[in-house]
Short mmCIF file of C-alpha atoms in Angstrom, two decimals:
data_model
loop_
_atom_site.label_atom_id
_atom_site.label_comp_id
_atom_site.label_asym_id
_atom_site.label_seq_id
_atom_site.Cartn_x
_atom_site.Cartn_y
_atom_site.Cartn_z
CA MET A 1 24.28 -14.65 21.96
CA ARG A 2 21.51 -13.07 19.93
CA SER A 3 22.63 -10.20 17.76
CA ARG A 4 21.09 -6.78 18.18
CA THR A 5 18.00 -6.49 16.01
CA THR A 6 15.46 -3.91 14.96
CA ASN A 7 12.94 -4.70 17.67
CA ASP A 8 15.55 -3.91 20.29
CA THR A 9 15.68 -0.32 19.16
CA ILE A 10 12.16 0.39 17.93
CA ASP A 11 9.49 1.12 20.46
CA PHE A 12 6.27 -0.61 19.48
CA GLU A 13 4.04 2.26 20.57
CA LYS A 14 6.07 4.75 18.56
CA LEU A 15 5.93 2.43 15.59
CA VAL A 16 2.15 2.31 15.87
CA ASP A 17 1.97 6.09 16.22
CA ASP A 18 4.16 6.59 13.18
CA TYR A 19 2.47 4.17 10.83
CA TYR A 20 -0.98 3.01 11.88
CA ALA A 21 -2.88 5.78 10.09
CA SER A 22 -0.96 5.48 6.83
CA LEU A 23 -1.16 1.68 6.95
CA TYR A 24 -4.88 1.94 7.56
CA ARG A 25 -5.33 4.22 4.56
CA PHE A 26 -3.31 1.83 2.41
CA ALA A 27 -5.37 -1.09 3.72
CA TYR A 28 -8.58 0.79 3.05
CA SER A 29 -7.51 1.65 -0.46
CA LEU A 30 -6.84 -2.05 -1.06
CA SER A 31 -9.85 -3.57 0.64
CA GLY A 32 -12.41 -0.82 0.16
CA ASN A 33 -14.05 -1.22 3.55
CA GLU A 34 -13.35 -0.23 7.12
CA ALA A 35 -13.65 -3.66 8.70
CA ASP A 36 -11.08 -5.29 6.44
CA ALA A 37 -8.78 -2.26 6.61
CA TRP A 38 -8.93 -2.42 10.39
CA ASP A 39 -8.16 -6.15 10.41
CA LEU A 40 -5.33 -5.81 7.90
CA THR A 41 -3.72 -3.00 9.89
CA GLN A 42 -3.98 -4.91 13.14
CA GLN A 43 -2.70 -8.05 11.50
CA THR A 44 0.30 -6.16 10.15
CA PHE A 45 1.32 -4.97 13.60
CA SER A 46 0.74 -8.45 14.98
CA ARG A 47 3.12 -9.74 12.34
CA TRP A 48 5.61 -7.14 13.43
CA ALA A 49 5.29 -8.27 17.03
CA GLU A 50 6.00 -11.83 15.91
CA LYS A 51 8.61 -11.38 13.24
CA GLY A 52 9.79 -7.79 13.23
CA HIS A 53 12.81 -8.76 15.28
CA THR A 54 14.21 -10.57 12.27
CA LEU A 55 14.56 -7.27 10.41
CA ARG A 56 18.16 -6.12 10.69
CA ASP A 57 17.94 -2.76 8.99
CA ALA A 58 15.85 -0.18 10.85
CA SER A 59 15.60 1.95 7.72
CA LYS A 60 13.48 -0.76 6.13
CA VAL A 61 10.75 -0.76 8.76
CA LYS A 62 8.27 1.20 6.69
CA SER A 63 8.86 -0.98 3.66
CA TRP A 64 8.52 -4.09 5.83
CA LEU A 65 5.20 -2.94 7.23
CA PHE A 66 3.70 -2.03 3.87
CA THR A 67 4.97 -5.21 2.25
CA THR A 68 3.52 -7.28 5.07
CA LEU A 69 0.17 -5.56 4.85
CA TYR A 70 0.07 -6.07 1.10
CA ARG A 71 0.89 -9.76 1.47
CA GLU A 72 -1.82 -10.16 4.07
CA PHE A 73 -4.22 -8.51 1.69
CA LEU A 74 -3.22 -10.89 -1.11
CA LYS A 75 -3.70 -13.81 1.23
CA TRP A 76 -7.20 -12.62 2.07
CA ASN A 77 -8.06 -12.17 -1.55
CA ARG A 78 -6.42 -15.24 -2.98
CA GLN A 79 -8.91 -17.05 -5.17
CA SER A 80 -11.39 -14.22 -4.68
CA LYS A 81 -10.36 -12.36 -7.78
CA ASN A 82 -13.84 -12.56 -9.16
CA ILE A 83 -14.87 -9.77 -6.80
CA PHE A 84 -12.71 -7.42 -8.83
CA SER A 85 -13.68 -6.25 -12.25
CA ILE A 86 -11.22 -4.98 -14.80
CA ASP A 87 -11.98 -1.42 -15.80
CA ASP A 88 -11.93 -1.55 -19.56
CA THR A 89 -11.26 2.10 -20.27
CA PRO A 90 -9.65 2.18 -23.71
CA ALA A 91 -5.96 3.02 -23.44
CA GLY A 92 -6.29 5.79 -26.00
CA GLU A 93 -8.45 7.88 -23.70
CA GLU A 94 -5.98 8.48 -20.94
CA ARG A 95 -4.88 12.02 -21.69
CA HIS A 96 -7.56 14.00 -19.92
CA SER A 97 -6.65 16.16 -16.99
CA VAL A 98 -8.58 17.33 -13.96
CA PRO A 99 -8.14 20.77 -12.42
CA ALA A 100 -6.58 20.51 -8.96
CA GLU A 101 -9.43 22.64 -7.61
CA VAL A 102 -11.82 19.78 -8.29
CA VAL A 103 -9.81 17.62 -5.93
CA ASP A 104 -9.77 20.37 -3.35
CA ARG A 105 -13.56 20.32 -3.36
CA THR A 106 -13.67 16.54 -2.89
CA ASP A 107 -14.02 14.96 0.53
CA ALA A 108 -10.92 12.97 1.58
CA SER A 109 -12.86 9.84 2.48
CA ALA A 110 -14.77 10.01 -0.79
CA LEU A 111 -11.48 10.29 -2.66
CA LEU A 112 -10.14 7.26 -0.79
CA ASP A 113 -13.30 5.39 -1.78
CA MET A 114 -12.68 6.30 -5.41
CA LEU A 115 -9.16 4.96 -5.14
CA ALA A 116 -10.49 1.78 -3.56
CA GLU A 117 -12.90 1.28 -6.46
CA ILE A 118 -10.15 1.03 -9.04
CA ASP A 119 -9.11 -2.42 -10.13
CA GLU A 120 -6.63 -4.02 -7.77
CA VAL A 121 -3.77 -4.25 -10.23
CA TYR A 122 -3.72 -0.46 -10.54
CA ARG A 123 -4.90 0.29 -7.03
CA ALA A 124 -1.91 -1.02 -5.10
CA PRO A 125 0.80 0.93 -7.00
CA LEU A 126 -1.41 3.99 -7.16
CA SER A 127 -2.03 3.93 -3.41
CA LEU A 128 1.68 3.73 -2.66
CA PHE A 129 2.33 6.52 -5.13
CA TYR A 130 -0.21 8.93 -3.67
CA LEU A 131 -0.30 7.91 -0.03
CA GLU A 132 3.39 7.25 0.50
CA ASP A 133 5.15 9.21 -2.22
CA MET A 134 6.95 6.09 -3.30
CA THR A 135 8.98 6.02 -6.49
CA TYR A 136 8.24 3.45 -9.15
CA LYS A 137 11.35 1.56 -8.11
CA GLU A 138 10.25 1.43 -4.47
CA ILE A 139 6.78 0.32 -5.53
CA ALA A 140 8.24 -2.38 -7.76
CA ALA A 141 10.34 -3.70 -4.91
CA LEU A 142 7.44 -3.68 -2.47
CA LEU A 143 4.90 -5.28 -4.78
CA GLU A 144 7.53 -7.57 -6.30
CA ILE A 145 6.69 -6.68 -9.89
CA PRO A 146 8.91 -5.29 -12.69
CA THR A 147 9.50 -1.53 -12.81
CA GLY A 148 8.04 -1.33 -16.32
CA THR A 149 4.83 -2.88 -15.05
CA VAL A 150 4.65 -0.36 -12.24
CA MET A 151 5.10 2.50 -14.69
CA SER A 152 2.32 1.35 -16.96
CA ARG A 153 0.01 0.59 -14.06
CA LEU A 154 0.62 4.01 -12.56
CA SER A 155 -0.18 5.66 -15.85
CA ARG A 156 -3.37 3.68 -16.33
CA GLY A 157 -4.34 3.89 -12.68
CA LYS A 158 -3.98 7.65 -12.61
CA ALA A 159 -6.20 7.93 -15.66
CA LEU A 160 -8.83 5.72 -14.03
CA LEU A 161 -8.77 7.71 -10.82
CA ARG A 162 -9.14 10.98 -12.69
CA LYS A 163 -12.04 9.55 -14.58
CA ARG A 164 -13.75 8.75 -11.31
CA ILE A 165 -13.02 12.18 -9.88
CA PHE A 166 -14.40 13.73 -13.03
CA SER A 167 -17.49 11.57 -12.95
CA ARG A 168 -18.20 12.40 -9.33
CA GLU A 169 -17.65 16.09 -9.95
CA GLY A 170 -20.01 15.84 -12.89
CA GLU A 171 -22.67 14.16 -10.75
CA THR A 172 -22.24 16.80 -8.07
CA SER A 173 -22.49 19.59 -10.60
CA ALA A 174 -25.51 17.99 -12.19
CA GLY A 175 -27.13 17.66 -8.77
CA ALA A 176 -26.40 21.26 -7.89
CA ASP A 177 -27.38 22.65 -11.26
CA SER A 178 -29.40 20.47 -13.56
CA SER A 179 -29.86 23.17 -16.18
CA PRO A 180 -28.38 22.63 -19.64
CA ALA A 181 -25.94 25.44 -18.89
CA GLY A 182 -24.75 23.63 -15.79
CA GLN A 183 -24.11 20.47 -17.75
CA SER A 184 -22.10 22.21 -20.39
CA SER A 185 -19.36 23.28 -18.02
CA ALA A 186 -15.79 22.54 -18.99
CA GLY A 187 -15.59 19.67 -16.52
CA ARG A 188 -18.75 18.04 -17.82
CA THR A 189 -17.56 18.25 -21.38
CA GLU A 190 -14.38 16.45 -20.48
CA ILE A 191 -16.30 13.70 -18.71
CA ASP A 192 -18.32 13.10 -21.81
CA ASN A 193 -15.15 12.96 -23.84
CA GLU A 194 -13.57 10.59 -21.37
CA GLN A 195 -16.45 8.18 -21.47
CA GLY A 196 -16.54 8.27 -25.22
CA MET B 1 15.84 10.24 -24.18
CA ASN B 2 12.81 9.88 -26.44
CA LYS B 3 9.61 11.72 -25.65
CA ASP B 4 7.62 8.63 -24.68
CA LYS B 5 10.17 7.64 -22.09
CA LEU B 6 10.33 11.21 -20.84
CA GLU B 7 6.57 11.37 -20.41
CA THR B 8 6.50 7.99 -18.71
CA LEU B 9 9.11 9.06 -16.20
CA LEU B 10 7.36 12.34 -15.53
CA ASN B 11 4.14 10.47 -14.96
CA CYS B 12 5.86 8.33 -12.31
CA LEU B 13 7.40 11.19 -10.37
CA PRO B 14 5.94 10.94 -6.85
CA PRO B 15 3.87 13.99 -5.92
CA PHE B 16 6.27 15.41 -3.35
CA ALA B 17 9.48 13.63 -4.29
CA ASP B 18 12.72 15.49 -3.85
CA THR B 19 14.71 14.64 -6.95
CA ALA B 20 17.56 17.07 -6.37
CA GLY B 21 20.85 15.36 -7.08
CA ASP B 22 19.26 12.33 -8.71
CA PRO B 23 21.07 11.88 -12.06
CA GLU B 24 18.04 10.30 -13.74
CA TRP B 25 15.86 13.27 -12.86
CA GLU B 26 18.56 15.79 -13.77
CA THR B 27 18.37 14.41 -17.29
CA VAL B 28 14.59 14.57 -17.27
CA ARG B 29 14.66 18.15 -16.02
CA ARG B 30 17.02 19.22 -18.79
CA GLU B 31 14.86 17.59 -21.45
CA LEU B 32 11.77 19.20 -19.98
CA GLU B 33 13.26 22.68 -20.18
CA SER B 34 13.51 22.31 -23.93
CA ASP B 35 9.84 21.43 -24.44
CA GLU B 36 7.52 24.20 -23.26
CA ALA B 37 4.28 22.40 -24.06
CA LEU B 38 5.34 19.28 -22.22
CA LYS B 39 6.59 21.34 -19.32
CA ALA B 40 3.27 23.15 -18.98
CA ARG B 41 1.36 19.87 -19.08
CA PHE B 42 3.70 18.31 -16.55
CA GLU B 43 3.16 21.20 -14.16
CA ARG B 44 -0.61 20.82 -14.42
CA GLU B 45 -0.36 17.09 -13.84
CA ARG B 46 1.95 17.53 -10.91
CA ALA B 47 -0.35 20.06 -9.31
CA LEU B 48 -3.17 17.56 -9.65
CA ASP B 49 -1.06 14.70 -8.25
CA ARG B 50 -0.13 16.86 -5.29
CA ALA B 51 -3.73 17.83 -4.67
CA ILE B 52 -4.80 14.17 -4.76
CA ALA B 53 -1.95 13.04 -2.52
CA SER B 54 -2.52 15.83 -0.01
CA LYS B 55 -6.22 15.14 0.15
CA LEU B 56 -5.83 11.36 0.47
CA LYS B 57 -3.40 11.77 3.34
CA THR B 58 -6.05 13.60 5.34
CA ALA B 59 -8.50 10.68 5.18
CA PRO B 60 -9.01 9.76 8.82
CA ALA B 61 -8.16 6.44 10.42
CA PRO B 62 -10.60 5.15 13.07
CA ALA B 63 -9.97 6.86 16.39
CA ASP B 64 -9.90 3.63 18.37
CA LEU B 65 -7.67 1.64 16.01
CA ARG B 66 -4.47 2.73 17.69
CA ALA B 67 -5.70 1.60 21.10
CA ALA B 68 -6.88 -1.70 19.64
CA ILE B 69 -3.48 -2.38 18.09
CA LEU B 70 -1.67 -1.62 21.31
CA ALA B 71 -4.13 -3.68 23.33
CA GLY B 72 -3.68 -6.57 20.93
CA ARG B 73 -0.04 -6.82 21.74
CA GLU B 74 -0.41 -8.41 25.13
CA THR B 75 2.31 -10.98 24.61
CA PRO B 76 5.96 -10.00 24.14
CA ALA B 77 7.13 -10.69 20.63
CA ARG B 78 9.70 -13.39 21.14
CA GLN B 79 8.04 -15.53 23.76
CA PRO B 80 7.38 -19.05 22.49
CA PHE B 81 3.62 -18.61 22.66
CA SER B 82 3.75 -15.42 20.68
CA THR B 83 1.18 -15.22 17.92
CA THR B 84 -1.49 -12.96 16.49
CA PRO B 85 -4.30 -11.72 18.76
CA ALA B 86 -6.73 -13.87 16.83
CA GLY B 87 -4.37 -16.80 17.05
CA LEU B 88 -4.03 -16.24 20.76
CA ALA B 89 -7.77 -16.28 21.13
CA ILE B 90 -8.05 -19.54 19.23
CA ALA B 91 -5.13 -21.06 21.06
CA ALA B 92 -6.70 -20.03 24.34
CA MET B 93 -9.98 -21.55 23.30
CA LEU B 94 -8.34 -24.81 22.34
CA ALA B 95 -6.24 -24.79 25.48
CA LEU B 96 -9.39 -24.46 27.53
CA LEU B 97 -10.94 -27.25 25.52
CA LEU B 98 -7.92 -29.30 26.28
CA ILE B 99 -8.27 -28.75 29.99
CA SER B 100 -11.95 -29.54 29.73
CA TRP B 101 -11.27 -32.77 27.86
CA GLY B 102 -8.56 -33.71 30.25
CA ALA B 103 -10.88 -33.19 33.19
CA LEU B 104 -13.63 -35.18 31.56
CA THR B 105 -11.34 -38.03 30.78
CA PHE B 106 -9.59 -38.14 34.09
CA PHE B 107 -12.48 -37.53 36.42
CA ASP B 108 -15.75 -38.31 34.70
CA ARG B 109 -15.28 -41.05 32.23
CA SER B 110 -12.16 -43.01 32.75
CA SER B 111 -10.83 -42.39 36.19
CA GLY B 112 -8.86 -45.37 37.30
CA GLN B 113 -8.20 -46.46 33.72
CA PRO B 114 -4.52 -45.87 32.98
CA ALA B 115 -4.89 -46.32 29.21
CA ALA B 116 -7.51 -43.57 28.92
CA ALA B 117 -5.50 -41.32 31.17
CA GLN B 118 -2.42 -41.88 29.07
CA ALA B 119 -4.38 -41.18 25.90
CA SER B 120 -5.62 -37.94 27.34
CA ALA B 121 -2.18 -36.98 28.52
CA GLY B 122 -0.79 -37.72 25.06
CA PHE B 123 -3.53 -35.70 23.44
CA LEU B 124 -2.82 -32.90 25.85
CA GLY B 125 0.85 -32.94 25.03
CA ASP B 126 0.27 -33.01 21.28
CA LEU B 127 -2.23 -30.21 21.45
CA THR B 128 0.07 -28.10 23.59
CA SER B 129 2.82 -28.54 21.04
CA PHE B 130 0.45 -27.33 18.37
CA PHE B 131 -0.38 -24.25 20.40
CA ASP B 132 3.27 -23.38 20.62
CA ARG B 133 3.26 -22.70 16.90
CA THR B 134 1.68 -19.69 15.31
CA PRO B 135 -1.63 -20.72 13.79
CA ASP B 136 -1.22 -19.19 10.34
CA TYR B 137 -4.41 -19.51 8.42
CA ASP B 138 -4.73 -21.10 5.02
CA TYR B 139 -7.55 -19.08 3.59
CA PHE B 140 -9.56 -15.97 4.36
CA SER B 141 -13.02 -15.22 3.12
CA ARG B 142 -16.13 -13.47 4.34
CA ASN B 143 -18.12 -16.19 2.67
CA LEU B 144 -18.57 -19.26 4.84
CA THR B 145 -19.42 -21.39 1.82
CA ASP B 146 -16.03 -20.45 0.35
CA LEU B 147 -14.29 -21.50 3.54
CA ARG B 148 -16.10 -24.83 3.61
CA ARG B 149 -15.29 -25.40 -0.04
CA GLN B 150 -11.64 -24.64 0.64
CA VAL B 151 -11.52 -27.03 3.58
CA GLU B 152 -12.94 -29.84 1.49
CA ALA B 153 -10.87 -29.03 -1.60
CA ARG B 154 -7.73 -29.28 0.48
CA GLY B 155 -8.59 -32.72 1.78
CA GLY B 156 -10.20 -31.60 5.01
CA PRO B 157 -13.20 -33.13 6.74
CA ASP B 158 -16.61 -33.06 5.08
CA THR B 159 -18.50 -29.98 6.31
CA SER B 160 -21.85 -30.72 4.68
CA ASP B 161 -23.59 -31.61 7.90
CA ILE B 162 -22.80 -28.56 9.98
CA PRO B 163 -26.06 -27.19 11.41
CA SER B 164 -28.02 -25.17 8.88
CA ARG B 165 -28.29 -22.10 11.10
CA MET B 166 -24.54 -22.09 11.46
CA SER B 167 -24.30 -21.90 7.69
CA GLU B 168 -25.85 -18.44 7.85
CA ALA B 169 -22.86 -17.04 9.75
CA ARG B 170 -20.33 -14.84 8.02
CA GLY B 171 -17.02 -16.54 7.30
CA TYR B 172 -13.68 -15.30 8.49
CA ARG B 173 -10.89 -17.77 7.92
CA CYS B 174 -9.89 -21.39 8.15
CA ARG B 175 -6.93 -23.60 8.72
CA LEU B 176 -6.26 -27.25 8.03
CA PHE B 177 -3.67 -29.27 9.80
CA ASP B 178 -2.64 -32.87 10.25
CA TRP B 179 -3.01 -34.44 13.61
CA GLU B 180 -1.64 -37.97 14.04
CA GLY B 181 -2.41 -38.72 10.42
CA ARG B 182 -5.86 -37.13 10.41
CA ARG B 183 -7.01 -33.96 8.75
CA VAL B 184 -8.42 -31.46 11.17
CA ALA B 185 -10.16 -28.22 10.18
CA LEU B 186 -10.58 -25.03 12.13
CA ILE B 187 -13.17 -22.66 10.66
CA CYS B 188 -13.74 -19.23 12.17
CA MET B 189 -17.07 -17.46 11.74
CA GLU B 190 -18.59 -14.15 12.70
CA ARG B 191 -22.07 -13.28 13.84
CA LEU B 192 -23.50 -10.24 15.53
CA GLU B 193 -23.09 -11.96 18.90
CA GLY B 194 -19.38 -12.53 18.36
CA ASN B 195 -16.88 -14.93 16.85
CA PHE B 196 -17.32 -18.69 16.69
CA HIS B 197 -14.61 -21.27 16.11
CA LEU B 198 -15.54 -24.64 14.71
CA PHE B 199 -13.10 -27.48 15.12
CA ILE B 200 -13.84 -30.55 12.93
CA VAL B 201 -12.00 -33.80 13.38
CA GLU B 202 -12.40 -36.76 11.07
CA GLY B 203 -13.30 -39.74 13.27
CA ASP B 204 -15.22 -40.20 16.47
CA ASP B 205 -12.56 -41.97 18.46
CA PHE B 206 -9.90 -39.36 18.29
CA VAL B 207 -10.87 -36.67 20.76
CA PRO B 208 -11.29 -37.91 24.32
CA LEU B 209 -14.39 -35.80 24.79
CA ASP B 210 -17.83 -36.60 26.06
CA ARG B 211 -20.27 -36.07 23.21
CA GLY B 212 -23.33 -37.48 21.50
CA ASN B 213 -25.35 -36.90 18.38
CA GLU B 214 -26.88 -33.83 20.00
CA PRO B 215 -24.59 -31.00 21.11
CA ARG B 216 -23.39 -31.14 24.68
CA PHE B 217 -22.46 -27.85 26.22
CA THR B 218 -19.53 -27.05 28.45
CA GLN B 219 -18.58 -23.76 30.03
CA MET B 220 -15.02 -22.88 30.95
CA ASP B 221 -14.28 -19.41 32.28
CA ASN B 222 -15.34 -16.96 29.56
CA TRP B 223 -15.76 -19.65 26.96
CA ASN B 224 -18.70 -21.80 26.04
CA PHE B 225 -18.37 -24.94 23.98
CA ALA B 226 -20.66 -27.33 22.20
CA ALA B 227 -19.44 -30.75 21.08
CA TRP B 228 -21.24 -33.33 19.03
CA GLY B 229 -20.60 -36.17 16.66
CA SER B 230 -22.08 -36.69 13.22
CA SER B 231 -21.36 -39.11 10.38
CA GLY B 232 -18.16 -40.30 11.99
CA ARG B 233 -16.83 -36.81 12.62
CA THR B 234 -16.39 -34.83 15.80
CA PHE B 235 -17.43 -31.18 15.91
CA ILE B 236 -16.46 -28.72 18.64
CA LEU B 237 -17.76 -25.17 18.52
CA GLY B 238 -16.38 -22.52 20.87
CA THR B 239 -17.19 -18.90 21.56
CA ARG B 240 -16.57 -16.22 24.13
CA GLY B 241 -20.29 -15.55 23.98
CA SER B 242 -22.97 -17.20 26.03
CA ARG B 243 -24.35 -20.69 25.89
CA GLY B 244 -27.48 -19.12 24.44
CA ASP B 245 -25.40 -17.77 21.56
CA LEU B 246 -24.24 -21.30 20.86
CA GLU B 247 -27.72 -22.77 21.18
CA ASN B 248 -28.99 -20.25 18.62
CA LEU B 249 -26.80 -21.91 16.04
CA PHE B 250 -28.46 -25.32 16.34
#
């Protein structure tokens, strides 16, 4: 007789309701476009329909879904690494901060695009950190990389994301006020510092 | 705990994590209380992390994605034919091809010839067995040239003589498999009109299907197929689109 498994107790529709939006955002942050994010999300739930019943521990459903989506993404991108470019921001320039108000003024989709533009090695841990509030240990387990690697990638990834937020804010400010005074705002000065 | 480690841990604290009762974070908290400058910086960073996390979580998912996911799960999970929606579509296409080939063999070409009938029946059985397995794909790419390169690099059939207009389609994915000692490739493509699935078999004696050097078209329910032979290989192209969609590719 088959033992009781996760699929027996988890309603598929509820599972979709609970996770499709967050999986889509994760997929978008990885792939950087709607079509691939859509496909990756759908594929993840298809995988659940096929194999979710093998999961014995219902508390691991979220982790299972995110891991599966990430693996699907890796499969899609295997041998396509040349589409990614390593951001070569010098490590010594990672201390700059961004006022939270700048983020408040940023459109959510634009922020997700900025996240998606970061190099993949930083993007995946950073997405799980911001989108899912995962700890470095949870991220390490999900991405199957050492905790020390996650920590360093989070640190670098956060710096890269801030740089992008800063740059965008600077462009917006410059667009809104192209006067020398406008460009000498505190935010603009920090961008210039950041970019060396 | 040295300051570098302390800063690293603080940097990794999830934006809205509840660390109450966590011994590791109790230590961090105590250390933080004794360093005012670090504490102030941490609070600024945390406010920023929370603003980013909160904003990202409001990024919308497509309104119709949920419905598409639910609609895609037409087959119960543990039935033998269970597979992905895309896999189901391909399996359905190949199943229809199978029926078409069987009909051609039994009624048009070789009726009254037991050997041909047996060959078709065997082919049918083998193909059905293949359908019972999930068609996991080997490689995904939006670039059709990449897919063709992958097929050939993995020992699949030569794809150099697929029609030039077909080469303009966007790639999707491919799979290679062995069939009675032969390498068979399935390449999926996308165009504005819809998805196209190209089945390439090394050899012209393998598939019991009526075909010539020019494509021959067959319609079966919602599917249209074109089959042709070239340089000792058999090509079968299927789509849910119209025959005209297929003809546009030649």
